[in-house]
Tab-separated table of C-alpha atoms in Angstrom:
chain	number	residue	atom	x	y	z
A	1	UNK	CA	0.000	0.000	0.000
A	2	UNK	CA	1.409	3.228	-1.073
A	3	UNK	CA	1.455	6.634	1.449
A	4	UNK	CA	-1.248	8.408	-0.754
A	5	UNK	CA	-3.378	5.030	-0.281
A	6	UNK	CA	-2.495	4.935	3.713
A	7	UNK	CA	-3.639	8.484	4.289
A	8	UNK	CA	-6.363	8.902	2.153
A	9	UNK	CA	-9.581	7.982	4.405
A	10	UNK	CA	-11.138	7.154	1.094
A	11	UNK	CA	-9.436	4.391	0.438
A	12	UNK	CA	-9.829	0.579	2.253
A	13	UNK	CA	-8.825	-2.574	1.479
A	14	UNK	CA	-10.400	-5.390	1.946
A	15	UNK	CA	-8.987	-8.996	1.452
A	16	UNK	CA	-10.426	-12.161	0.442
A	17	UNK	CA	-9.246	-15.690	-0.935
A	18	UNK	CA	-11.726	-16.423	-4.546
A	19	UNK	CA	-12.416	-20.209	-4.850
A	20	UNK	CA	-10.404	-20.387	-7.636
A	21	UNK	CA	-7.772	-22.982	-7.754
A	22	UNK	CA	-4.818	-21.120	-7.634
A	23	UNK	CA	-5.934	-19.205	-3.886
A	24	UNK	CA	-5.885	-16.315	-5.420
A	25	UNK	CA	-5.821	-13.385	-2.973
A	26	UNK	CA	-8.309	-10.335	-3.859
A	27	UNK	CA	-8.296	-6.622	-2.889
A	28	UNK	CA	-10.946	-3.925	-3.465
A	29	UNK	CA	-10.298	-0.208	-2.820
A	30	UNK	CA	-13.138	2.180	-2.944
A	31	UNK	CA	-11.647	5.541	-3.429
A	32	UNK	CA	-11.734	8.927	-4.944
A	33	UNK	CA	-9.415	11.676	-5.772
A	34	UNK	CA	-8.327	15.030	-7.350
A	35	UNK	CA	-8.485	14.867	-10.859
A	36	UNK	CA	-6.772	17.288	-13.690
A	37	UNK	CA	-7.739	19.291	-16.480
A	38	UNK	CA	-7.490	16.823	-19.474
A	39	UNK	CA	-7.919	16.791	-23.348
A	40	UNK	CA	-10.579	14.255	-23.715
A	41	UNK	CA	-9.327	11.349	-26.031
A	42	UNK	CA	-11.686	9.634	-28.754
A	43	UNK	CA	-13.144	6.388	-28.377
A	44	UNK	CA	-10.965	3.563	-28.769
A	45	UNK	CA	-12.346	2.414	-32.494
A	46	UNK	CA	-15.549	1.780	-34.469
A	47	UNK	CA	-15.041	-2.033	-34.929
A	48	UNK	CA	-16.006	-2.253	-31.264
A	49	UNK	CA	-18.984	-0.021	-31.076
A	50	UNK	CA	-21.728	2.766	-32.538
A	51	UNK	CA	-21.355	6.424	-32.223
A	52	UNK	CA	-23.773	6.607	-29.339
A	53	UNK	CA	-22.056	3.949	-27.555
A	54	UNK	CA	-18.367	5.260	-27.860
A	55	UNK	CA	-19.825	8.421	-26.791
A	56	UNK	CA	-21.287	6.794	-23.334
A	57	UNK	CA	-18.308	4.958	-22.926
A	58	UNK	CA	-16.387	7.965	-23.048
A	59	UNK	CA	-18.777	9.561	-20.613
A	60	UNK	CA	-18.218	6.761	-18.558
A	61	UNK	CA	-14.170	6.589	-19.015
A	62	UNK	CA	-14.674	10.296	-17.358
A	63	UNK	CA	-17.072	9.343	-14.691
A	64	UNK	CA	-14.404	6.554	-13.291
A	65	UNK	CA	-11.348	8.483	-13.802
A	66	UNK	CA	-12.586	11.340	-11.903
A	67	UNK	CA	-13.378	9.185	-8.954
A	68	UNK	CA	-9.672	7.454	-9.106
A	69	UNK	CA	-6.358	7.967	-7.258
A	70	UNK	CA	-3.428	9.095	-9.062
A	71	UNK	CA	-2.392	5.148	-7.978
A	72	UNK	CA	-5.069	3.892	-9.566
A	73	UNK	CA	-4.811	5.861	-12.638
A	74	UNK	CA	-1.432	4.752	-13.322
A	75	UNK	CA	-1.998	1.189	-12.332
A	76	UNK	CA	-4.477	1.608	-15.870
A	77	UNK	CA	-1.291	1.946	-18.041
A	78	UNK	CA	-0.228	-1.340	-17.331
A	79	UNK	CA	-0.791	-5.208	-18.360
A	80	UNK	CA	1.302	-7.848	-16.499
A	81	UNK	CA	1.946	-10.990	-17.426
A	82	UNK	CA	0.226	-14.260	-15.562
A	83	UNK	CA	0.800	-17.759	-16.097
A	84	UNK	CA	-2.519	-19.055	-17.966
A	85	UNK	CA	-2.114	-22.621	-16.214
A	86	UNK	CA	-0.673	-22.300	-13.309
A	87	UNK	CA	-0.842	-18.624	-12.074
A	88	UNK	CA	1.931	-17.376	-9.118
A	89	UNK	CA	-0.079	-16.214	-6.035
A	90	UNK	CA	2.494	-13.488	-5.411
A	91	UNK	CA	3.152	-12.270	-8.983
A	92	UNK	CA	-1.034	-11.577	-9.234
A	93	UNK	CA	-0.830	-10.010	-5.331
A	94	UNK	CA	2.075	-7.808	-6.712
A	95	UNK	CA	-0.153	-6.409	-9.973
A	96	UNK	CA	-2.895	-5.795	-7.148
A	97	UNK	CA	-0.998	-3.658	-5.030
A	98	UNK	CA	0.290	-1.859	-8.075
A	99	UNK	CA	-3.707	-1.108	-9.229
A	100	UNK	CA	-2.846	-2.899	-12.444
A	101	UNK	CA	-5.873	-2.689	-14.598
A	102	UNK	CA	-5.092	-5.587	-17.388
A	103	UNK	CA	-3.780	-9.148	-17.781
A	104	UNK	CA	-2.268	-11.363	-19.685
A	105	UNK	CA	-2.846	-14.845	-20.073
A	106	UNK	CA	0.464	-16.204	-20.661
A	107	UNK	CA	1.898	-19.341	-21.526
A	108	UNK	CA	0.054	-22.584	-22.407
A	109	UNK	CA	-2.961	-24.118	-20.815
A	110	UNK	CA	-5.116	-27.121	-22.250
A	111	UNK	CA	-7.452	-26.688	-19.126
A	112	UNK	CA	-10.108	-25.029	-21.478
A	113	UNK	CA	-12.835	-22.407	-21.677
A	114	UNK	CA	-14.373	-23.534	-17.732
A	115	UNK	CA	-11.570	-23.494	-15.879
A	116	UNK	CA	-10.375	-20.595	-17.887
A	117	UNK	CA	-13.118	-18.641	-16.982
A	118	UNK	CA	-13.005	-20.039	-13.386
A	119	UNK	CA	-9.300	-18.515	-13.312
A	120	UNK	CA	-10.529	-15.060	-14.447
A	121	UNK	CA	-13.544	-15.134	-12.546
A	122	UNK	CA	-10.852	-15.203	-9.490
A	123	UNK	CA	-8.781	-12.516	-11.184
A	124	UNK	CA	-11.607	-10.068	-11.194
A	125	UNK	CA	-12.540	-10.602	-7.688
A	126	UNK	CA	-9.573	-8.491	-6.680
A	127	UNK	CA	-9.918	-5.933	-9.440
A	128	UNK	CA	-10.019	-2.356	-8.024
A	129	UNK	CA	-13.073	-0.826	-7.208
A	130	UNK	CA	-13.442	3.029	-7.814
A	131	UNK	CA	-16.201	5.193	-5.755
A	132	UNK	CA	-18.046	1.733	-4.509
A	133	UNK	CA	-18.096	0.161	-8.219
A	134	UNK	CA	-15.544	-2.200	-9.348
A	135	UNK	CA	-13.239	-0.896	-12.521
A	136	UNK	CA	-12.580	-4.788	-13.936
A	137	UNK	CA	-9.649	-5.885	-15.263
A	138	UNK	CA	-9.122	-6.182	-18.878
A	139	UNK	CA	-7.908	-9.834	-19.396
A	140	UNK	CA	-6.271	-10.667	-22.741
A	141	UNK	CA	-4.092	-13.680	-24.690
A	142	UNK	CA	-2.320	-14.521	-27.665
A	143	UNK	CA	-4.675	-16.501	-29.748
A	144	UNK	CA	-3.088	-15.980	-33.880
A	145	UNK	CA	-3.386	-19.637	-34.610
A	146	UNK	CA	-0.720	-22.304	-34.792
A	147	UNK	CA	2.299	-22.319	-32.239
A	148	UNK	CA	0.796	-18.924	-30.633
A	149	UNK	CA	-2.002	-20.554	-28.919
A	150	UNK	CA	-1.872	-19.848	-25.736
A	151	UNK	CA	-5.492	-21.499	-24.385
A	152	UNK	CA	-6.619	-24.969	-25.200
A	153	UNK	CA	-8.427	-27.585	-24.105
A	154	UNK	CA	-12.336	-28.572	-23.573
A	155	UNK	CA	-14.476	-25.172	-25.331
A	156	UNK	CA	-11.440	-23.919	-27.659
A	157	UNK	CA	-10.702	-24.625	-31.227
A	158	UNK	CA	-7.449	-25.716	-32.179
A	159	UNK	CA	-6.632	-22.603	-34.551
A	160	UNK	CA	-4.465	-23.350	-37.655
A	161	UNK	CA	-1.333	-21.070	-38.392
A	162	UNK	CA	-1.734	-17.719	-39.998
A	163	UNK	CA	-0.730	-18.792	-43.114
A	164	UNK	CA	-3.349	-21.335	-43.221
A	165	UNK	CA	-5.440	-19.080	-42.713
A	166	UNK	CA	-4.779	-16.486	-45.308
A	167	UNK	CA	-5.596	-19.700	-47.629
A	168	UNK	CA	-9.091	-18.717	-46.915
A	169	UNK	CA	-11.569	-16.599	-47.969
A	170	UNK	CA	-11.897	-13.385	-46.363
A	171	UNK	CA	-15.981	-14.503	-45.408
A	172	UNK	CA	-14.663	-17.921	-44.222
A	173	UNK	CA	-12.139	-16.099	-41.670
A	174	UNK	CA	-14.253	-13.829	-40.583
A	175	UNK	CA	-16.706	-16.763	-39.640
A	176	UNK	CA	-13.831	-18.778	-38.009
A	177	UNK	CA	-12.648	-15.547	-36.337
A	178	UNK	CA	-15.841	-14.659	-34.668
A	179	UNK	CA	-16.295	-18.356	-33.176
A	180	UNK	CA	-12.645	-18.350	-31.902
A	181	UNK	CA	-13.579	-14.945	-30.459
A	182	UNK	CA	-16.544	-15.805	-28.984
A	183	UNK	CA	-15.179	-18.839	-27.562
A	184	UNK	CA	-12.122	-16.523	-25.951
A	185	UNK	CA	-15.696	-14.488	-24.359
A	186	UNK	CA	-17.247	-17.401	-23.077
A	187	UNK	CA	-13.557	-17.387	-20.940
A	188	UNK	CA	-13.592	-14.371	-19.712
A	189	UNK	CA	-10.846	-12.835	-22.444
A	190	UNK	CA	-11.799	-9.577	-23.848
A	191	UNK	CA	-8.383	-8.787	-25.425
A	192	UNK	CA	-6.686	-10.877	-27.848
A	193	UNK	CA	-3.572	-9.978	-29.149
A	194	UNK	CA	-3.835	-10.588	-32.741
A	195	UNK	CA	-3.855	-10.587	-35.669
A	196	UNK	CA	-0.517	-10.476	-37.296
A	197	UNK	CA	-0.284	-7.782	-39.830
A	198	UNK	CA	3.037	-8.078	-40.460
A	199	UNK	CA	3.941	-8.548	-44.097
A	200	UNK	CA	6.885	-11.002	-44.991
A	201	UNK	CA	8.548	-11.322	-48.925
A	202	UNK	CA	8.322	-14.597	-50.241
A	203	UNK	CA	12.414	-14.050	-50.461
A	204	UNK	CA	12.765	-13.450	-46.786
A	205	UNK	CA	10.475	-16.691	-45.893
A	206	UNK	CA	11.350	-18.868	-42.756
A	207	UNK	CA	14.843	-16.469	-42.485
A	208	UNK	CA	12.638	-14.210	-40.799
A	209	UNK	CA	12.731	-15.485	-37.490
A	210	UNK	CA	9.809	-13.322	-35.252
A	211	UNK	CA	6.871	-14.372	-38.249
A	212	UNK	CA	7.662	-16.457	-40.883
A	213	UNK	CA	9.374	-18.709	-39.392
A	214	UNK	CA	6.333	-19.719	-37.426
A	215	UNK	CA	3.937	-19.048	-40.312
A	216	UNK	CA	2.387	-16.217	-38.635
A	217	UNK	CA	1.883	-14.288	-41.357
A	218	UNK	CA	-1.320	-14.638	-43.488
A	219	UNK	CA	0.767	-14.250	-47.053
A	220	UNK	CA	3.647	-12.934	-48.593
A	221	UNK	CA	2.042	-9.887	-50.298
A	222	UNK	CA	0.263	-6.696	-48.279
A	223	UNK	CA	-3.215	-7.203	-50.198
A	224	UNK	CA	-3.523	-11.068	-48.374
A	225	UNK	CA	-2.405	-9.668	-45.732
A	226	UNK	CA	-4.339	-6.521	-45.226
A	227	UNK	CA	-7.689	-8.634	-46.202
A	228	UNK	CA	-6.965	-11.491	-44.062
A	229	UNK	CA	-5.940	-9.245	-41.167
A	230	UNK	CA	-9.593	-6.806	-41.499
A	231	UNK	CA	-11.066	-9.846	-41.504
A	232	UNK	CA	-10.044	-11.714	-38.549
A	233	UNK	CA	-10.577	-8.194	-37.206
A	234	UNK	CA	-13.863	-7.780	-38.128
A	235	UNK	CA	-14.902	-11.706	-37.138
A	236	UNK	CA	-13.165	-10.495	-33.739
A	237	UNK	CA	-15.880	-7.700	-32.845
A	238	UNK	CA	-18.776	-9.728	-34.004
A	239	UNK	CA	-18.176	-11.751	-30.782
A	240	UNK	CA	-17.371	-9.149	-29.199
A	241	UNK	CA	-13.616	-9.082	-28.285
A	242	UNK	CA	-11.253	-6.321	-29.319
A	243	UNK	CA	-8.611	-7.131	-31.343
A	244	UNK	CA	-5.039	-5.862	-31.978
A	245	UNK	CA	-2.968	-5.166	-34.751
A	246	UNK	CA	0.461	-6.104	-34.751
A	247	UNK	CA	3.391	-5.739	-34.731
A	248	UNK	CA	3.224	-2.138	-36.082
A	249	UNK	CA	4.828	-0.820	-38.347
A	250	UNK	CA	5.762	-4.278	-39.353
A	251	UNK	CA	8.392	-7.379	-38.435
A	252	UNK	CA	8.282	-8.883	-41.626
A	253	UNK	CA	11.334	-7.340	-43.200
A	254	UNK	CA	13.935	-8.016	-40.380
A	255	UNK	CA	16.018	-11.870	-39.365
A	256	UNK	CA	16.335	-11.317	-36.159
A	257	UNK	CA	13.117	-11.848	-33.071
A	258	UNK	CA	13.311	-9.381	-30.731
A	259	UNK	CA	12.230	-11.592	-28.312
A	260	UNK	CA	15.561	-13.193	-28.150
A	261	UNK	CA	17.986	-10.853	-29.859
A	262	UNK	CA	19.265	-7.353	-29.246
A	263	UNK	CA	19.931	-4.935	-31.786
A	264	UNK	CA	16.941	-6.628	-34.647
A	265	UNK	CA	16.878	-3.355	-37.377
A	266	UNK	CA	14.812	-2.789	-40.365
A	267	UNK	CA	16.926	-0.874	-42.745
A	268	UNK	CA	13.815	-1.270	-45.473
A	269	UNK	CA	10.564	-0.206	-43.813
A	270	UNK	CA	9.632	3.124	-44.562
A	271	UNK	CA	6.515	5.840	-43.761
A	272	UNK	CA	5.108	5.132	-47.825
A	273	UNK	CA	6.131	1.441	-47.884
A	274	UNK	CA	3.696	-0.701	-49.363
A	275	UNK	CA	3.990	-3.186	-46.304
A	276	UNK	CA	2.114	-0.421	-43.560
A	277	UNK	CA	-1.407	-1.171	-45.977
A	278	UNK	CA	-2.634	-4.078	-43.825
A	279	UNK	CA	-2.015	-1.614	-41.005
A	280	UNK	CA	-3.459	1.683	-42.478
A	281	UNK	CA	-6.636	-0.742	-43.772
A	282	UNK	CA	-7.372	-2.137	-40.068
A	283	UNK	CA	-7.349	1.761	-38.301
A	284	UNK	CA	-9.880	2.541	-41.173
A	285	UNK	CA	-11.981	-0.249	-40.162
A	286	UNK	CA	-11.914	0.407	-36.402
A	287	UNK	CA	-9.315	-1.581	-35.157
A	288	UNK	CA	-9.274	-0.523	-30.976
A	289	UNK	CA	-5.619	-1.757	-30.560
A	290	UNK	CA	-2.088	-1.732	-31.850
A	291	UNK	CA	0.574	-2.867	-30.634
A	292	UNK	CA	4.020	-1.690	-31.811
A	293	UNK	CA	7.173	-3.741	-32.518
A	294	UNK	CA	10.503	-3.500	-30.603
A	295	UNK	CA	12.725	-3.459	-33.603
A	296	UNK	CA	14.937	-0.233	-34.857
A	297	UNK	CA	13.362	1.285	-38.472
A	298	UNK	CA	16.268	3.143	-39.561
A	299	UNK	CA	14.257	5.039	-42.542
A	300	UNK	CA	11.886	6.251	-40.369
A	301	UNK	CA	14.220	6.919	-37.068
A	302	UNK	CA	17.474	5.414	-36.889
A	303	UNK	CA	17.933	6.628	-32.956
A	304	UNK	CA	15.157	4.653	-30.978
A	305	UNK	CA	13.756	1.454	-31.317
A	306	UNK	CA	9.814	2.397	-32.475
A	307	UNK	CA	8.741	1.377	-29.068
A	308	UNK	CA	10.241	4.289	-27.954
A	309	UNK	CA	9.525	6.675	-31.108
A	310	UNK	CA	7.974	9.886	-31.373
A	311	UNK	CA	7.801	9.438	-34.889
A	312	UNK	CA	6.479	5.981	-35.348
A	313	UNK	CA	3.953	6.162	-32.607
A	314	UNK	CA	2.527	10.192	-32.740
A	315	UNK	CA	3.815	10.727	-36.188
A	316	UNK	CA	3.033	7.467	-38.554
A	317	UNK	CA	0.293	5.720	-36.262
A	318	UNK	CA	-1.476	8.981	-34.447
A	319	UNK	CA	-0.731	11.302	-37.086
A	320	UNK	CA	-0.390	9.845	-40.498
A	321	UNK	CA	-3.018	7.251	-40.092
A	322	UNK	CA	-5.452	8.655	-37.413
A	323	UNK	CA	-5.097	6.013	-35.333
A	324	UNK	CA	-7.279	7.046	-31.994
A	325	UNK	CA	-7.525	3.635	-30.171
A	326	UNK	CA	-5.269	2.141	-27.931
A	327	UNK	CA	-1.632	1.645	-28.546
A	328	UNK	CA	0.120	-1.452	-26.824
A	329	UNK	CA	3.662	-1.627	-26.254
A	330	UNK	CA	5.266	-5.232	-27.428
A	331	UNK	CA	6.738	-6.895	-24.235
A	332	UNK	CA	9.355	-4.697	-22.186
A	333	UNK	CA	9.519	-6.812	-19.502
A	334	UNK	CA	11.635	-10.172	-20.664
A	335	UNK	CA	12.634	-8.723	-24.152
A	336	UNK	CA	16.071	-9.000	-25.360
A	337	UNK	CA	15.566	-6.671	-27.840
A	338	UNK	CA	15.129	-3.805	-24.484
A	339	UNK	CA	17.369	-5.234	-21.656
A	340	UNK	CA	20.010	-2.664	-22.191
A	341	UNK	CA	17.015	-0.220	-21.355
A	342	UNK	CA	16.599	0.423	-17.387
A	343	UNK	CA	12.887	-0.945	-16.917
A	344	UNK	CA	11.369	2.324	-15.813
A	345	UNK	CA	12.848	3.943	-18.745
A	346	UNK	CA	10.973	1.251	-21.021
A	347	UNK	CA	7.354	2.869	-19.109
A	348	UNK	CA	8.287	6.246	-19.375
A	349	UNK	CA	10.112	6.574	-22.991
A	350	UNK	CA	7.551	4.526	-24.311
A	351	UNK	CA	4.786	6.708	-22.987
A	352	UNK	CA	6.955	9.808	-23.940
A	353	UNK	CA	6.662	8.241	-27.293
A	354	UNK	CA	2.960	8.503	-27.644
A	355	UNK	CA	1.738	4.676	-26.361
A	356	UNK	CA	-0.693	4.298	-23.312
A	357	UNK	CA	-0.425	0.740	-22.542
A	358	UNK	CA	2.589	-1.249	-20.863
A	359	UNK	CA	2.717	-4.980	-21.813
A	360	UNK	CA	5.745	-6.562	-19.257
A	361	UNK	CA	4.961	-10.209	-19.414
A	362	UNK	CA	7.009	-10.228	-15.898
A	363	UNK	CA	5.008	-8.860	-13.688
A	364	UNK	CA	7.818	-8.047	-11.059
A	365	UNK	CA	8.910	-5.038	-13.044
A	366	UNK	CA	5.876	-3.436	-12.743
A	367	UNK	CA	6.460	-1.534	-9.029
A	368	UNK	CA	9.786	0.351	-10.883
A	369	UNK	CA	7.885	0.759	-13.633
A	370	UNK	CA	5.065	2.184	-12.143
A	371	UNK	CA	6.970	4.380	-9.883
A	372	UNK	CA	9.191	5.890	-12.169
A	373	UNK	CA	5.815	6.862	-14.155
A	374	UNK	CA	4.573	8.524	-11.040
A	375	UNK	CA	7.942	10.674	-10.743
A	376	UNK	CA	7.398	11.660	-14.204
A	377	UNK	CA	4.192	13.011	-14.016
A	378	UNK	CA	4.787	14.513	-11.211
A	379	UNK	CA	7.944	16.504	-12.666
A	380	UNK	CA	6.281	17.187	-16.384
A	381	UNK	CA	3.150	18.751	-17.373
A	382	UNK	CA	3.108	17.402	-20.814
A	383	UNK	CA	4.192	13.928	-19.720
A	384	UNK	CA	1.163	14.372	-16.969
A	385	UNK	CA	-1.359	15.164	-19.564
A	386	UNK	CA	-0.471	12.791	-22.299
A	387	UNK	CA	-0.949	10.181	-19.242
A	388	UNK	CA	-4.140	11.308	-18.247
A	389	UNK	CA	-5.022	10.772	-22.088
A	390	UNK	CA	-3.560	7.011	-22.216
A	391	UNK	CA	-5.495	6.446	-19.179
A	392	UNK	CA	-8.937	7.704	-20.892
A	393	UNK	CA	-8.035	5.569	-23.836
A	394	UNK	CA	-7.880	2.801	-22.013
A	395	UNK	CA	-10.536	2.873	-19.611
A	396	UNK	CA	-12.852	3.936	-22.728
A	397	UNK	CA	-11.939	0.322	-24.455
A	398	UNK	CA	-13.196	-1.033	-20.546
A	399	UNK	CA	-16.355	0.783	-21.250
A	400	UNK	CA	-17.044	-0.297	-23.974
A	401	UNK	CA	-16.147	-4.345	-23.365
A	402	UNK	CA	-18.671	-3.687	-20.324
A	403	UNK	CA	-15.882	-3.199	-17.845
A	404	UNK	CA	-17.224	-0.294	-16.708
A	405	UNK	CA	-20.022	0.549	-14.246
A	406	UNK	CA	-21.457	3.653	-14.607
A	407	UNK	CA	-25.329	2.972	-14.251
């Protein structure tokens, strides 16, 4: 618990064990605080919703925020990783004390869509709760297809590999899309974190270790890809669950996976290349997320990794293609690609950058992480405010997902 928490008479926590089978412990702080002058952001994106229900989400986005602590508000700009079979007890109680408003299911489990749901079930019992009504956690998974399954078992399809996929029509994927959607609802998932819409040259192939190797892409050209990719999209928010665009502004062009190697550059990749279509197709049809890559684009800045890059993220994504959803960060917690980068420097540069939400798939980091946001803010205006936006972003995607109670 944090001093703000401790003195604020507001705040209380109270503690509970779910009966979920991994004991998980639960907290729930009602609370209210100061809030600050903000520009309010746009909805997330029209895939996941009319114009009179973006506008009440973004209502109730205000309605919450308002009622937060500064905590809790920053706790919203991050997603930690959890193991989707066997979750840590003190990995979930450390995202808890941080206010940590999103999840990831990570890993493998064959336990299927029950238990699943069972496990997040017990997640959301400890979510935060915000002036006496809870502010739920937005729960999401890597579900492309092929090895990047992360939930099997009883209730889920087994989902071919990308490139499979881009075999079908665009009607037959949307189809397939929407079940494997709906069946990541009936879990408790509202997030998945797909689809690929990277595009990798037939010449480059399996060399390119990150997606084609894997056959994560859905073809070799950017109109499969950009088809394929709207449609899994648009399959996606018939059932419901927001989707996410990745791995912007493309990995298909580079050898190395900056997962597991530092340094991974894309000397090709520029702002006009032909490649950023399935990506510029998707924001036009309302994609709510994207997620940009960890690699180095050295046509479009040769100085930070576009994780980090004012001109990927505000100028390409925000500004070139009117992106107004929610942008994810790739992982910056185990990474290779960002280990030479101090981890509260990954938060706040890639913040600074123009993103809003903080993927570390080890959930340990998140206390630096989150702390070295809060001196930040505290010390810039600008950085302040362009927090305060991330933070409406994000809780406007909650909103509209239901995640949100403003009734």
């Amino acid at each position: 618990m944090t001093a703000q928490q401790a003195a604020s008479p507001r705040v209380r926590a109270t503690w509970r064990i779910p009966l979920v089978t991994a004991s998980l412990v639960a907290a729930c702080l009602g609370c209210a605080g100061p809030s600050r002058a903000v520009v309010e952001s746009p909805p997330p994106g029209a895939a996941v919703g009319t114009a009179a229900s973006t506008t009440t989400a973004a209502t109730c986005a205000d309605t919450v925020f308002d009622a937060m602590t500064e905590p809790q508000r920053i706790g919203q700009l991050f997603m930690g990783g959890i193991a989707a079979a066997q979750p840590d007890r003190s990995q979930i109680r450390v995202l808890q004390e941080n206010h940590v408003g999103s999840v990831f299911l990570a890993g493998r489990s064959t336990a299927g869509t029950a238990a699943t749901r069972n496990l997040v079930d017990g997640l959301q019992a400890g979510a935060d709760t915000v002036a006496g009504r809870p502010v739920r956690l937005l729960v999401a998974t890597d579900q492309e297809g092929g090895q990047v399954q992360v939930l099997s078992g009883p209730g889920f399809s087994k989902i071919p590999r990308a490139l499979v996929q881009g075999t079908w029509s665009p009607d037959v994927l949307r189809s397939r899309a929407q079940q494997w959607a709906g069946e990541l609802k009936s879990a408790g998932v509202d997030l998945n974190l797909a689809p690929v819409a990277d595009v990798v040259p037939a010449s480059l192939g399996t060399a390119n270790a990150p997606i084609g190797r894997y056959g994560r892409q859905f073809g070799f050209t950017p109109a499969t890809v950009t088809v394929h990719s709207d449609a899994f999209l648009k399959g996606s928010a018939q059932a419901g669950v927001l989707a996410t665009l990745k791995h912007f502004p493309g990995l298909g062009r580079v050898t190395g996976n900056t997962d597991t190697t530092a340094g991974v550059t894309d000397t090709e990749t520029g702002t006009g290349s032909a490649s950023i279509e399935p990506f510029r197709s998707g924001i036009k049809a309302g994609a709510p997320f994207v997620m940009v890559s960890l690699a180095t684009y050295s046509k479009i800045d040769p100085h930070h990794q576009a994780v980090f890059s004012t001109p990927v993220i505000q100028g390409m994504l925000r500004t070139t293609l009117g992106f107004k959803g929610v942008v994810i960060s790739d992982d910056l917690g185990n990474a290779v690609a960002v280990k030479a980068v101090p981890p509260g420097n990954r938060a706040v540069d890639f913040l600074k950058a123009g993103g809003d939400l903080v993927l570390t798939v080890n959930p340990s980091l998140v206390p630096t992480m989150a702390n070295a946001v809060r001196t930040r803010t505290a010390q810039d205006e600008a950085f302040a405010r362009h927090v305060d936006q991330s933070v409406h972003r994000i809780l406007s995607a909650k909103a509209q997902e239901g995640l949100l109670s403003c009734g």
